[in-house]
mmCIF file of C-alpha atoms in Angstrom:
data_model
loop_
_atom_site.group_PDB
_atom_site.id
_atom_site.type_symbol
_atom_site.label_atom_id
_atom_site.label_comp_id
_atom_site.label_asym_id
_atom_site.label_seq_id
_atom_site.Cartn_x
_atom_site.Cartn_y
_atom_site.Cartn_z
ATOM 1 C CA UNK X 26 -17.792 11.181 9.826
ATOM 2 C CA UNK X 27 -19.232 11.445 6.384
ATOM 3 C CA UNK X 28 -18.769 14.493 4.210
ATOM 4 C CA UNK X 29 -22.193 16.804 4.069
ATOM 5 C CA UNK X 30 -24.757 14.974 1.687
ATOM 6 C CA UNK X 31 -22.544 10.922 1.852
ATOM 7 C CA UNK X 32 -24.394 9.546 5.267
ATOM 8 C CA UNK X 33 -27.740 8.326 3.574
ATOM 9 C CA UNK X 34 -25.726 6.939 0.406
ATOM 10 C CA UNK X 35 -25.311 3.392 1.224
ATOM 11 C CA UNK X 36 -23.697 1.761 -1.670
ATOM 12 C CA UNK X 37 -20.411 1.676 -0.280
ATOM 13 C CA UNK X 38 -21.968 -0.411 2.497
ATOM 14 C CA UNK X 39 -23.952 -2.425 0.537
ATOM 15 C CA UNK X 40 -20.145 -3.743 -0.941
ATOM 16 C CA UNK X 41 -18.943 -4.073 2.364
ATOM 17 C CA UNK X 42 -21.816 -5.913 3.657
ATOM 18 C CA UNK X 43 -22.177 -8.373 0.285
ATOM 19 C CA UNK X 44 -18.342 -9.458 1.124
ATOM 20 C CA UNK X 45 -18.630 -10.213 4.838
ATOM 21 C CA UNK X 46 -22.258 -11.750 4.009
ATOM 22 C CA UNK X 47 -20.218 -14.304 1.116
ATOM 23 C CA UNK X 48 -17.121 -14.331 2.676
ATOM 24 C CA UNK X 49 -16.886 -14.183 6.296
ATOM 25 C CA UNK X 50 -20.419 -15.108 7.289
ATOM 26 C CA UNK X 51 -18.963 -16.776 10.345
ATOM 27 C CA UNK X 52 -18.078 -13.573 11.865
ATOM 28 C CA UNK X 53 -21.016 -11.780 13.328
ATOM 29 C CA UNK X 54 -21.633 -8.385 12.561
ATOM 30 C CA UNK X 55 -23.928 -4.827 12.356
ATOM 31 C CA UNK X 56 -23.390 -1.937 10.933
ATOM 32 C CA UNK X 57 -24.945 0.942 12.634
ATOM 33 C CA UNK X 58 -26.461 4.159 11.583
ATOM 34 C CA UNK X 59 -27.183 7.582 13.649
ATOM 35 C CA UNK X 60 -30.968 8.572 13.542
ATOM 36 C CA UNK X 61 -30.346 11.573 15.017
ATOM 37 C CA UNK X 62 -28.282 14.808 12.891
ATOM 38 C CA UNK X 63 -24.438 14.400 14.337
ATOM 39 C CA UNK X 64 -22.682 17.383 12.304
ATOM 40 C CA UNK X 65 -20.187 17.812 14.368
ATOM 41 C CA UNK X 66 -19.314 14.570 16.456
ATOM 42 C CA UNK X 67 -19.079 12.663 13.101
ATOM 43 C CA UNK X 68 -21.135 9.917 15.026
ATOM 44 C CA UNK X 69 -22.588 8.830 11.926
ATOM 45 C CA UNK X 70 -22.015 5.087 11.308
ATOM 46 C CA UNK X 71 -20.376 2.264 13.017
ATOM 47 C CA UNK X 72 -19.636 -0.702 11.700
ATOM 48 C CA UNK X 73 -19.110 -3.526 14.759
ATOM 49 C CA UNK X 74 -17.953 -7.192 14.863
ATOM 50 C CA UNK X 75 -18.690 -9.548 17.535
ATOM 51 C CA UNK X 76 -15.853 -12.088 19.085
ATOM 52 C CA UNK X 77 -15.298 -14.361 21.940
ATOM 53 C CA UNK X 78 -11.594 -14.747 21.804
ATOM 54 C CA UNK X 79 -8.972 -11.164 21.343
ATOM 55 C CA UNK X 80 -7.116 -12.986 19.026
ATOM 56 C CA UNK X 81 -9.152 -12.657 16.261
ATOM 57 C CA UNK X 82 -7.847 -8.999 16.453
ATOM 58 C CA UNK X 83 -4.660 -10.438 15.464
ATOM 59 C CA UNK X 84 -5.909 -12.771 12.434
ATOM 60 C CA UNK X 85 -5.544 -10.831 9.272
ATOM 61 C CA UNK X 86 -9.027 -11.170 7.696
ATOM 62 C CA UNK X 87 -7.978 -10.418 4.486
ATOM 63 C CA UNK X 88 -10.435 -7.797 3.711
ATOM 64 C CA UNK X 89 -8.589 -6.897 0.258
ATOM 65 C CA UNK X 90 -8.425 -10.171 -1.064
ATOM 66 C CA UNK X 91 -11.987 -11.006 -0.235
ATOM 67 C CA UNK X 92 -13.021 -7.798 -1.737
ATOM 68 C CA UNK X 93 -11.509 -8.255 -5.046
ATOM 69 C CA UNK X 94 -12.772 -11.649 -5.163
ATOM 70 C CA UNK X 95 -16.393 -10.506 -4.834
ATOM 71 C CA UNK X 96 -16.375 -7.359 -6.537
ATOM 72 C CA UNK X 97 -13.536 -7.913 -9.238
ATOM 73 C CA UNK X 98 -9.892 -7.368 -9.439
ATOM 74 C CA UNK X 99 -8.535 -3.800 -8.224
ATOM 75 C CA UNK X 100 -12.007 -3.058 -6.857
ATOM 76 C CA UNK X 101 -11.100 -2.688 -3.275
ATOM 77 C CA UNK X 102 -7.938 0.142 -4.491
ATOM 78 C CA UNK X 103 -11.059 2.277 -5.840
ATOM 79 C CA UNK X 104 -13.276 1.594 -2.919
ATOM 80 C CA UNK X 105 -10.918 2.677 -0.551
ATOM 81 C CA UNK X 106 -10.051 5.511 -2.672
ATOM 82 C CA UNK X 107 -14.012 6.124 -3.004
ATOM 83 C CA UNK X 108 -14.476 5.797 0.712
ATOM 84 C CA UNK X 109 -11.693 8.123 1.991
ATOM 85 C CA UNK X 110 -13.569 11.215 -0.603
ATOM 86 C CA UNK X 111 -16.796 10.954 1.274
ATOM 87 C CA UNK X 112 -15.465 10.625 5.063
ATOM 88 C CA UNK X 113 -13.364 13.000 6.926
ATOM 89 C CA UNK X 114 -12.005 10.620 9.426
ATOM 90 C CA UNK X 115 -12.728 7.383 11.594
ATOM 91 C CA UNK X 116 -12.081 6.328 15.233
ATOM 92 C CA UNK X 117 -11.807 2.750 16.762
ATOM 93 C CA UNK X 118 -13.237 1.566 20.033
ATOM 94 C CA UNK X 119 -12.622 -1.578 22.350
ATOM 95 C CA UNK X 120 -16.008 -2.393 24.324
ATOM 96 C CA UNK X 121 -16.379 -4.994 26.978
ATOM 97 C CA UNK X 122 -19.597 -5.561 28.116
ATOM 98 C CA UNK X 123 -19.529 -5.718 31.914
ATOM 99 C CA UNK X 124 -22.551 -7.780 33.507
ATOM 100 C CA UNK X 125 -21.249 -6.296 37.010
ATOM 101 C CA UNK X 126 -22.354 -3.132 35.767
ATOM 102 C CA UNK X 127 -25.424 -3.327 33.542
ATOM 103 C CA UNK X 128 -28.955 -4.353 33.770
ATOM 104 C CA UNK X 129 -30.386 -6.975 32.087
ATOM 105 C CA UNK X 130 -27.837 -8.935 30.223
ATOM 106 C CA UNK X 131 -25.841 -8.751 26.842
ATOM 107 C CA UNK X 132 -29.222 -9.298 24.778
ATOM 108 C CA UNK X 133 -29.066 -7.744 21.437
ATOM 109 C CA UNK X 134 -32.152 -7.206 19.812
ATOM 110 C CA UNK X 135 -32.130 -5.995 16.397
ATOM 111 C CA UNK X 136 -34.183 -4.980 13.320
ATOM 112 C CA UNK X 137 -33.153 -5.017 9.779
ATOM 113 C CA UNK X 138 -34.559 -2.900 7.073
ATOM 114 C CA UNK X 139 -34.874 -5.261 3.449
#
C-alpha cells in the first residue's frame, strides 16, 4: 500500500521495470495498477512474474546486483530506502491457475500505456 499522494508516482517503477526490461528480459512479467480508490486494502499495485517450473522461486535473481549495474553503484541501497518511505507494507501471493475451475483458458490479454 502506498502512502497518501505515492500511487500515481511511477518513477520508482519505471527503475524497476528498465532493470528487468535489460536484465532479465527472459522472465515474463506485469506490473499492475488499481483503477479503482483502495484506501484501506492497500490493493494498489502488484507487480507479478510468470514461471513454468517452482524452482525459479529458489534461484536468487540477483535483483541488487542487476540494479546497481543499470542504475549505478549503491543505487539499489537508496531505492530501497526510497521505496520503504512511500509504502506502508507489502504482501506475497502464490496463484495457480486451475483450468478445472475456470472458463476459458489461461489467456492473458493485455494493454500497455507508452
Amino acid at each position: 500500500m502506498f502512502v497518501r499522494g505515492y500511487a500515481k508516482d511511477s518513477s520508482k517503477l519505471e527503475k524497476v521495470t528498465k532493470v528487468l526490461k535489460e536484465k532479465s528480459a527472459e522472465t515474463p512479467f506485469g506490473i499492475y495498477t488499481n483503477e479503482f480508490s483502495s484506501t484501506q486494502s492497500g490493493q494498489d499495485l502488484s507487480v507479478v512474474y510468470f514461471f513454468d517450473d517452482f524452482a525459479w522461486l529458489g534461484k536468487d535473481q540477483k535483483l541488487k546486483e542487476k540494479f546497481d549495474e543499470v542504475h549505478g553503484s549503491g543505487s539499489f541501497d537508496s531505492f530501497a530506502q526510497e521505496w520503504m518511505e512511500i509504502t506502508n507494507g507489502a504482501s506475497q501471493e502464490l496463484w495457480i491457475y486451475n483450468q478445472s475451475l475456470s472458463g476459458i483458458g489461461p489467456q492473458v490479454t493485455t494493454s500497455t500505456e507508452d
